[in-house]
């Protein structure tokens, strides 16, 4: 799952600016995203990245960001082995991706990359964040190399978001960034929401999970949400390339 630079009021104090941001995002502060799951022969990955480079440049750095990632682990055997995601706080920018020609099909076909020969589109989905954790020194242009997504079925998203933020605030080993969000289009059966965490390295990510999953705050969190959420699958990604928009 996808990130955004926190917006602070001009009247906010320096103390507030140094605090970690925990918030339930309002409609105007959400991060909207679109994901395409791809099946690509690893021999063609460099070729595909180069063609996305050209396509993104031709669109004069539009008002959304993109990332190309490799699945290192996935519980979902039906998923592809790579993923392309586009995200923005501007909902209209994501709508333009789907409605105004900036689509994966056009990007691939414009460079004569045939789906059957090089890239197969396995599926797509879209959604937005409901709550986020961002450190106060977060820089949108400094992206994390690793990420893990927990795909879930959540019966009471509001309660889950509140308890999740309480747990994150108490956690001693925080991820680089984290978000809880809703899947809207293209969701798999039994999956309605997700938690997306990032880290600078694989070791950092694994250490964080090891410390957090055995912590008192996480155990308390699970006891509060055990009846309202079910973790269906997990996916671990290694980001290979980012394209940052205007």
PDB file of C-alpha atoms in Angstrom:
ATOM      1  CA  UNK A   1       0.000   0.000   0.000  1.00  0.00           C
ATOM      2  CA  UNK A   2       0.865   3.676  -0.979  1.00  0.00           C
ATOM      3  CA  UNK A   3       2.049   7.141   1.151  1.00  0.00           C
ATOM      4  CA  UNK A   4       1.662  10.945   1.303  1.00  0.00           C
ATOM      5  CA  UNK A   5       3.496  13.868   2.866  1.00  0.00           C
ATOM      6  CA  UNK A   6       1.662  14.989   6.029  1.00  0.00           C
ATOM      7  CA  UNK A   7       0.037  18.409   5.831  1.00  0.00           C
ATOM      8  CA  UNK A   8       0.533  20.665   8.831  1.00  0.00           C
ATOM      9  CA  UNK A   9      -1.339  23.864   9.656  1.00  0.00           C
ATOM     10  CA  UNK A  10       0.792  26.999   9.354  1.00  0.00           C
ATOM     11  CA  UNK A  11      -0.143  27.727  12.960  1.00  0.00           C
ATOM     12  CA  UNK A  12       1.129  24.400  14.230  1.00  0.00           C
ATOM     13  CA  UNK A  13       3.841  24.671  16.864  1.00  0.00           C
ATOM     14  CA  UNK A  14       7.362  23.318  16.431  1.00  0.00           C
ATOM     15  CA  UNK A  15       6.577  20.778  19.117  1.00  0.00           C
ATOM     16  CA  UNK A  16       3.616  19.479  17.134  1.00  0.00           C
ATOM     17  CA  UNK A  17       5.701  19.302  13.983  1.00  0.00           C
ATOM     18  CA  UNK A  18       8.190  17.057  15.757  1.00  0.00           C
ATOM     19  CA  UNK A  19       5.494  14.671  16.908  1.00  0.00           C
ATOM     20  CA  UNK A  20       4.627  11.513  15.047  1.00  0.00           C
ATOM     21  CA  UNK A  21       1.505  11.942  12.963  1.00  0.00           C
ATOM     22  CA  UNK A  22      -1.390   9.633  13.801  1.00  0.00           C
ATOM     23  CA  UNK A  23      -4.632  10.491  12.113  1.00  0.00           C
ATOM     24  CA  UNK A  24      -7.833   9.149  10.694  1.00  0.00           C
ATOM     25  CA  UNK A  25      -7.712  10.677   7.259  1.00  0.00           C
ATOM     26  CA  UNK A  26     -10.450  12.992   6.095  1.00  0.00           C
ATOM     27  CA  UNK A  27     -11.769  12.740   2.556  1.00  0.00           C
ATOM     28  CA  UNK A  28      -9.497  15.530   1.307  1.00  0.00           C
ATOM     29  CA  UNK A  29      -6.417  13.981   2.962  1.00  0.00           C
ATOM     30  CA  UNK A  30      -6.776  10.409   1.709  1.00  0.00           C
ATOM     31  CA  UNK A  31      -4.226   8.658  -0.450  1.00  0.00           C
ATOM     32  CA  UNK A  32      -5.955   7.025  -3.415  1.00  0.00           C
ATOM     33  CA  UNK A  33      -4.272   4.168  -5.247  1.00  0.00           C
ATOM     34  CA  UNK A  34      -4.614   1.792  -8.198  1.00  0.00           C
ATOM     35  CA  UNK A  35      -2.708  -1.513  -8.402  1.00  0.00           C
ATOM     36  CA  UNK A  36      -1.999  -3.807 -11.337  1.00  0.00           C
ATOM     37  CA  UNK A  37      -0.721  -7.328 -10.606  1.00  0.00           C
ATOM     38  CA  UNK A  38       1.564  -8.585 -13.373  1.00  0.00           C
ATOM     39  CA  UNK A  39       3.184 -11.801 -14.443  1.00  0.00           C
ATOM     40  CA  UNK A  40       6.574 -11.030 -16.063  1.00  0.00           C
ATOM     41  CA  UNK A  41       9.517 -13.225 -16.973  1.00  0.00           C
ATOM     42  CA  UNK A  42      12.422 -11.887 -14.904  1.00  0.00           C
ATOM     43  CA  UNK A  43      14.564 -11.670 -18.050  1.00  0.00           C
ATOM     44  CA  UNK A  44      12.290  -8.885 -19.337  1.00  0.00           C
ATOM     45  CA  UNK A  45      12.020  -6.793 -16.148  1.00  0.00           C
ATOM     46  CA  UNK A  46      14.679  -4.262 -17.179  1.00  0.00           C
ATOM     47  CA  UNK A  47      13.008  -3.871 -20.572  1.00  0.00           C
ATOM     48  CA  UNK A  48       9.613  -3.258 -18.944  1.00  0.00           C
ATOM     49  CA  UNK A  49      11.058  -0.666 -16.510  1.00  0.00           C
ATOM     50  CA  UNK A  50      12.705   1.204 -19.393  1.00  0.00           C
ATOM     51  CA  UNK A  51       9.395   1.369 -21.232  1.00  0.00           C
ATOM     52  CA  UNK A  52       7.595   2.687 -18.167  1.00  0.00           C
ATOM     53  CA  UNK A  53      10.357   5.309 -17.903  1.00  0.00           C
ATOM     54  CA  UNK A  54       9.563   6.480 -21.415  1.00  0.00           C
ATOM     55  CA  UNK A  55       5.800   6.429 -20.867  1.00  0.00           C
ATOM     56  CA  UNK A  56       6.003   8.401 -17.618  1.00  0.00           C
ATOM     57  CA  UNK A  57       8.270  11.030 -19.191  1.00  0.00           C
ATOM     58  CA  UNK A  58       5.870  11.419 -22.121  1.00  0.00           C
ATOM     59  CA  UNK A  59       3.106  12.273 -19.661  1.00  0.00           C
ATOM     60  CA  UNK A  60       5.250  15.141 -18.322  1.00  0.00           C
ATOM     61  CA  UNK A  61       5.311  13.883 -14.727  1.00  0.00           C
ATOM     62  CA  UNK A  62       1.571  13.794 -13.992  1.00  0.00           C
ATOM     63  CA  UNK A  63       0.079  14.495 -10.589  1.00  0.00           C
ATOM     64  CA  UNK A  64       0.532  10.989  -9.258  1.00  0.00           C
ATOM     65  CA  UNK A  65       3.372   8.687  -8.224  1.00  0.00           C
ATOM     66  CA  UNK A  66       4.123   5.176  -9.433  1.00  0.00           C
ATOM     67  CA  UNK A  67       6.160   2.239  -8.139  1.00  0.00           C
ATOM     68  CA  UNK A  68       7.176  -1.067  -9.710  1.00  0.00           C
ATOM     69  CA  UNK A  69       7.729  -3.903  -7.230  1.00  0.00           C
ATOM     70  CA  UNK A  70       8.590  -7.582  -7.089  1.00  0.00           C
ATOM     71  CA  UNK A  71       6.665 -10.021  -4.898  1.00  0.00           C
ATOM     72  CA  UNK A  72       9.156 -11.730  -2.598  1.00  0.00           C
ATOM     73  CA  UNK A  73       6.429 -13.635  -0.773  1.00  0.00           C
ATOM     74  CA  UNK A  74       2.700 -14.023  -1.316  1.00  0.00           C
ATOM     75  CA  UNK A  75       0.114 -16.305   0.292  1.00  0.00           C
ATOM     76  CA  UNK A  76      -2.080 -15.731  -2.751  1.00  0.00           C
ATOM     77  CA  UNK A  77      -1.011 -18.290  -5.352  1.00  0.00           C
ATOM     78  CA  UNK A  78      -3.200 -16.617  -7.987  1.00  0.00           C
ATOM     79  CA  UNK A  79      -1.256 -13.328  -7.852  1.00  0.00           C
ATOM     80  CA  UNK A  80       1.441 -12.370 -10.327  1.00  0.00           C
ATOM     81  CA  UNK A  81       5.116 -11.949  -9.525  1.00  0.00           C
ATOM     82  CA  UNK A  82       5.296  -8.152  -9.991  1.00  0.00           C
ATOM     83  CA  UNK A  83       3.111  -5.175  -9.206  1.00  0.00           C
ATOM     84  CA  UNK A  84       2.669  -1.650 -10.527  1.00  0.00           C
ATOM     85  CA  UNK A  85       0.945   0.859  -8.255  1.00  0.00           C
ATOM     86  CA  UNK A  86      -0.073   4.486  -8.830  1.00  0.00           C
ATOM     87  CA  UNK A  87      -1.087   6.738  -5.935  1.00  0.00           C
ATOM     88  CA  UNK A  88      -2.029  10.342  -5.196  1.00  0.00           C
ATOM     89  CA  UNK A  89      -3.905  12.500  -2.714  1.00  0.00           C
ATOM     90  CA  UNK A  90      -5.689  13.908  -5.762  1.00  0.00           C
ATOM     91  CA  UNK A  91      -8.564  11.567  -6.528  1.00  0.00           C
ATOM     92  CA  UNK A  92      -9.051  13.087  -9.972  1.00  0.00           C
ATOM     93  CA  UNK A  93      -5.467  12.170 -10.900  1.00  0.00           C
ATOM     94  CA  UNK A  94      -6.220   8.511 -10.277  1.00  0.00           C
ATOM     95  CA  UNK A  95      -9.509   8.799 -12.149  1.00  0.00           C
ATOM     96  CA  UNK A  96      -7.539  10.142 -15.113  1.00  0.00           C
ATOM     97  CA  UNK A  97      -5.382   7.031 -15.091  1.00  0.00           C
ATOM     98  CA  UNK A  98      -8.441   4.870 -15.582  1.00  0.00           C
ATOM     99  CA  UNK A  99     -10.564   7.154 -17.779  1.00  0.00           C
ATOM    100  CA  UNK A 100      -8.248   9.312 -19.880  1.00  0.00           C
ATOM    101  CA  UNK A 101      -5.882   6.943 -21.565  1.00  0.00           C
ATOM    102  CA  UNK A 102      -3.068   6.612 -19.059  1.00  0.00           C
ATOM    103  CA  UNK A 103      -3.643   2.900 -18.624  1.00  0.00           C
ATOM    104  CA  UNK A 104      -1.354  -0.055 -18.294  1.00  0.00           C
ATOM    105  CA  UNK A 105      -2.606  -1.417 -21.625  1.00  0.00           C
ATOM    106  CA  UNK A 106      -1.587   1.792 -23.437  1.00  0.00           C
ATOM    107  CA  UNK A 107       1.782   1.950 -21.679  1.00  0.00           C
ATOM    108  CA  UNK A 108       2.688  -1.578 -22.701  1.00  0.00           C
ATOM    109  CA  UNK A 109       1.223  -1.568 -26.198  1.00  0.00           C
ATOM    110  CA  UNK A 110       2.856   1.781 -27.036  1.00  0.00           C
ATOM    111  CA  UNK A 111       6.227   0.015 -26.868  1.00  0.00           C
ATOM    112  CA  UNK A 112       5.056  -3.158 -28.581  1.00  0.00           C
ATOM    113  CA  UNK A 113       5.219  -5.220 -25.398  1.00  0.00           C
ATOM    114  CA  UNK A 114       2.706  -7.978 -25.996  1.00  0.00           C
ATOM    115  CA  UNK A 115       0.814  -9.272 -22.969  1.00  0.00           C
ATOM    116  CA  UNK A 116       1.103 -12.868 -24.140  1.00  0.00           C
ATOM    117  CA  UNK A 117       4.839 -12.657 -24.798  1.00  0.00           C
ATOM    118  CA  UNK A 118       6.243 -10.486 -22.007  1.00  0.00           C
ATOM    119  CA  UNK A 119       3.638  -9.152 -19.582  1.00  0.00           C
ATOM    120  CA  UNK A 120       0.388 -10.706 -18.440  1.00  0.00           C
ATOM    121  CA  UNK A 121      -2.096  -8.603 -16.488  1.00  0.00           C
ATOM    122  CA  UNK A 122      -3.359 -10.855 -13.676  1.00  0.00           C
ATOM    123  CA  UNK A 123      -5.724  -8.378 -12.058  1.00  0.00           C
ATOM    124  CA  UNK A 124      -6.202  -4.848 -10.757  1.00  0.00           C
ATOM    125  CA  UNK A 125      -7.686  -3.144  -7.705  1.00  0.00           C
ATOM    126  CA  UNK A 126      -8.114   0.313  -6.187  1.00  0.00           C
ATOM    127  CA  UNK A 127      -8.801   1.892  -2.819  1.00  0.00           C
ATOM    128  CA  UNK A 128      -7.733   4.555  -0.343  1.00  0.00           C
ATOM    129  CA  UNK A 129      -6.236   5.027   3.112  1.00  0.00           C
ATOM    130  CA  UNK A 130      -8.387   5.349   6.225  1.00  0.00           C
ATOM    131  CA  UNK A 131      -5.596   6.011   8.740  1.00  0.00           C
ATOM    132  CA  UNK A 132      -1.847   6.471   8.471  1.00  0.00           C
ATOM    133  CA  UNK A 133       1.343   6.500  10.493  1.00  0.00           C
ATOM    134  CA  UNK A 134       4.049   8.829   9.160  1.00  0.00           C
ATOM    135  CA  UNK A 135       7.127   9.991  11.078  1.00  0.00           C
ATOM    136  CA  UNK A 136       7.469  13.750  11.465  1.00  0.00           C
ATOM    137  CA  UNK A 137      10.597  13.743   9.258  1.00  0.00           C
ATOM    138  CA  UNK A 138       8.926  11.786   6.463  1.00  0.00           C
ATOM    139  CA  UNK A 139      10.097  12.765   2.987  1.00  0.00           C
ATOM    140  CA  UNK A 140       7.840  11.784   0.079  1.00  0.00           C
ATOM    141  CA  UNK A 141      10.866  11.613  -2.216  1.00  0.00           C
ATOM    142  CA  UNK A 142      12.778   9.172   0.018  1.00  0.00           C
ATOM    143  CA  UNK A 143      10.992   5.915  -0.559  1.00  0.00           C
ATOM    144  CA  UNK A 144      11.336   2.622   1.317  1.00  0.00           C
ATOM    145  CA  UNK A 145      12.855  -0.373  -0.378  1.00  0.00           C
ATOM    146  CA  UNK A 146      10.674  -3.032   1.290  1.00  0.00           C
ATOM    147  CA  UNK A 147       6.983  -3.351   2.160  1.00  0.00           C
ATOM    148  CA  UNK A 148       4.483  -5.873   3.525  1.00  0.00           C
ATOM    149  CA  UNK A 149       0.731  -5.866   2.970  1.00  0.00           C
ATOM    150  CA  UNK A 150      -1.722  -7.702   5.230  1.00  0.00           C
ATOM    151  CA  UNK A 151      -4.984  -8.406   3.374  1.00  0.00           C
ATOM    152  CA  UNK A 152      -7.945  -8.585   5.750  1.00  0.00           C
ATOM    153  CA  UNK A 153     -11.670  -8.836   6.183  1.00  0.00           C
ATOM    154  CA  UNK A 154     -12.706  -6.103   8.659  1.00  0.00           C
ATOM    155  CA  UNK A 155     -16.269  -5.934   9.953  1.00  0.00           C
ATOM    156  CA  UNK A 156     -15.901  -2.657  11.896  1.00  0.00           C
ATOM    157  CA  UNK A 157     -13.296  -0.419  10.172  1.00  0.00           C
ATOM    158  CA  UNK A 158     -13.781   2.563  12.508  1.00  0.00           C
ATOM    159  CA  UNK A 159     -13.075   0.544  15.655  1.00  0.00           C
ATOM    160  CA  UNK A 160     -10.170  -1.211  13.972  1.00  0.00           C
ATOM    161  CA  UNK A 161      -8.605   2.102  12.875  1.00  0.00           C
ATOM    162  CA  UNK A 162      -8.818   3.553  16.405  1.00  0.00           C
ATOM    163  CA  UNK A 163      -7.313   0.455  18.047  1.00  0.00           C
ATOM    164  CA  UNK A 164      -4.646   0.168  15.353  1.00  0.00           C
ATOM    165  CA  UNK A 165      -3.496   3.739  15.941  1.00  0.00           C
ATOM    166  CA  UNK A 166      -3.377   3.195  19.703  1.00  0.00           C
ATOM    167  CA  UNK A 167      -1.180   0.155  19.147  1.00  0.00           C
ATOM    168  CA  UNK A 168       1.087   1.998  16.694  1.00  0.00           C
ATOM    169  CA  UNK A 169       1.579   4.872  19.134  1.00  0.00           C
ATOM    170  CA  UNK A 170       2.638   2.485  21.920  1.00  0.00           C
ATOM    171  CA  UNK A 171       4.868   0.359  19.698  1.00  0.00           C
ATOM    172  CA  UNK A 172       8.591   0.513  20.472  1.00  0.00           C
ATOM    173  CA  UNK A 173       9.714  -0.742  17.045  1.00  0.00           C
ATOM    174  CA  UNK A 174       7.754   1.257  14.503  1.00  0.00           C
ATOM    175  CA  UNK A 175       7.838   0.661  10.727  1.00  0.00           C
ATOM    176  CA  UNK A 176       9.114   3.433   8.501  1.00  0.00           C
ATOM    177  CA  UNK A 177       5.523   4.156   7.443  1.00  0.00           C
ATOM    178  CA  UNK A 178       2.232   2.319   7.834  1.00  0.00           C
ATOM    179  CA  UNK A 179      -1.346   2.712   6.678  1.00  0.00           C
ATOM    180  CA  UNK A 180      -4.724   1.080   7.139  1.00  0.00           C
ATOM    181  CA  UNK A 181      -7.064   1.332   4.191  1.00  0.00           C
ATOM    182  CA  UNK A 182     -10.066   0.093   2.270  1.00  0.00           C
ATOM    183  CA  UNK A 183     -10.108  -1.843  -0.988  1.00  0.00           C
ATOM    184  CA  UNK A 184     -12.884  -0.605  -3.280  1.00  0.00           C
ATOM    185  CA  UNK A 185     -12.638  -2.070  -6.781  1.00  0.00           C
ATOM    186  CA  UNK A 186     -11.191  -5.449  -7.688  1.00  0.00           C
ATOM    187  CA  UNK A 187     -11.207  -6.819  -4.165  1.00  0.00           C
ATOM    188  CA  UNK A 188     -10.816 -10.547  -3.724  1.00  0.00           C
ATOM    189  CA  UNK A 189     -13.586 -12.535  -2.009  1.00  0.00           C
ATOM    190  CA  UNK A 190     -13.393 -12.139   1.759  1.00  0.00           C
ATOM    191  CA  UNK A 191     -10.938  -9.196   1.633  1.00  0.00           C
ATOM    192  CA  UNK A 192     -12.148  -5.674   2.372  1.00  0.00           C
ATOM    193  CA  UNK A 193      -9.190  -3.836   3.966  1.00  0.00           C
ATOM    194  CA  UNK A 194      -5.423  -3.894   4.325  1.00  0.00           C
ATOM    195  CA  UNK A 195      -2.510  -2.785   6.480  1.00  0.00           C
ATOM    196  CA  UNK A 196       0.562  -1.686   4.516  1.00  0.00           C
ATOM    197  CA  UNK A 197       3.939  -1.242   6.237  1.00  0.00           C
ATOM    198  CA  UNK A 198       7.318  -0.172   4.845  1.00  0.00           C
ATOM    199  CA  UNK A 199      10.958  -0.537   5.896  1.00  0.00           C
ATOM    200  CA  UNK A 200      14.370   0.459   4.628  1.00  0.00           C
ATOM    201  CA  UNK A 201      15.657  -3.124   4.564  1.00  0.00           C
ATOM    202  CA  UNK A 202      14.411  -6.694   4.842  1.00  0.00           C
ATOM    203  CA  UNK A 203      16.255  -7.187   8.156  1.00  0.00           C
ATOM    204  CA  UNK A 204      14.688  -4.013   9.561  1.00  0.00           C
ATOM    205  CA  UNK A 205      11.229  -5.204   8.523  1.00  0.00           C
ATOM    206  CA  UNK A 206      11.652  -8.690  10.050  1.00  0.00           C
ATOM    207  CA  UNK A 207      13.087  -7.280  13.280  1.00  0.00           C
ATOM    208  CA  UNK A 208      10.142  -4.918  13.566  1.00  0.00           C
ATOM    209  CA  UNK A 209       7.619  -7.724  13.142  1.00  0.00           C
ATOM    210  CA  UNK A 210       9.449  -9.925  15.661  1.00  0.00           C
ATOM    211  CA  UNK A 211       9.481  -7.210  18.321  1.00  0.00           C
ATOM    212  CA  UNK A 212       5.956  -5.935  17.677  1.00  0.00           C
ATOM    213  CA  UNK A 213       4.135  -9.240  17.392  1.00  0.00           C
ATOM    214  CA  UNK A 214       5.384 -10.267  20.844  1.00  0.00           C
ATOM    215  CA  UNK A 215       4.820  -6.863  22.474  1.00  0.00           C
ATOM    216  CA  UNK A 216       2.190  -6.134  25.113  1.00  0.00           C
ATOM    217  CA  UNK A 217       0.648  -3.391  22.952  1.00  0.00           C
ATOM    218  CA  UNK A 218       0.165  -5.753  19.999  1.00  0.00           C
ATOM    219  CA  UNK A 219      -1.307  -8.513  22.174  1.00  0.00           C
ATOM    220  CA  UNK A 220      -3.755  -5.976  23.643  1.00  0.00           C
ATOM    221  CA  UNK A 221      -4.582  -4.760  20.131  1.00  0.00           C
ATOM    222  CA  UNK A 222      -5.340  -8.294  18.912  1.00  0.00           C
ATOM    223  CA  UNK A 223      -7.626  -8.899  21.887  1.00  0.00           C
ATOM    224  CA  UNK A 224      -9.623  -5.789  20.923  1.00  0.00           C
ATOM    225  CA  UNK A 225      -9.987  -6.616  17.205  1.00  0.00           C
ATOM    226  CA  UNK A 226     -10.018 -10.430  17.135  1.00  0.00           C
ATOM    227  CA  UNK A 227     -13.790 -10.511  16.629  1.00  0.00           C
ATOM    228  CA  UNK A 228     -13.934  -7.825  13.946  1.00  0.00           C
ATOM    229  CA  UNK A 229     -11.076  -8.742  11.623  1.00  0.00           C
ATOM    230  CA  UNK A 230      -9.572 -11.762   9.924  1.00  0.00           C
ATOM    231  CA  UNK A 231      -6.126 -11.705   8.262  1.00  0.00           C
ATOM    232  CA  UNK A 232      -6.591 -13.553   4.963  1.00  0.00           C
ATOM    233  CA  UNK A 233      -3.164 -13.268   3.321  1.00  0.00           C
ATOM    234  CA  UNK A 234       0.154 -11.420   3.388  1.00  0.00           C
ATOM    235  CA  UNK A 235       2.420 -10.122   0.634  1.00  0.00           C
ATOM    236  CA  UNK A 236       6.019  -8.911   0.902  1.00  0.00           C
ATOM    237  CA  UNK A 237       7.446  -6.630  -1.792  1.00  0.00           C
ATOM    238  CA  UNK A 238      10.822  -5.342  -2.875  1.00  0.00           C
ATOM    239  CA  UNK A 239      10.446  -1.999  -4.664  1.00  0.00           C
ATOM    240  CA  UNK A 240      12.500  -1.865  -7.859  1.00  0.00           C
ATOM    241  CA  UNK A 241      11.713   1.614  -9.234  1.00  0.00           C
ATOM    242  CA  UNK A 242       9.772   4.739  -8.278  1.00  0.00           C
ATOM    243  CA  UNK A 243       8.410   7.491 -10.518  1.00  0.00           C
ATOM    244  CA  UNK A 244       7.559  10.618  -8.493  1.00  0.00           C
ATOM    245  CA  UNK A 245       5.072  13.071 -10.016  1.00  0.00           C
ATOM    246  CA  UNK A 246       4.730  16.814  -9.673  1.00  0.00           C
TER     247      UNK A 246
END
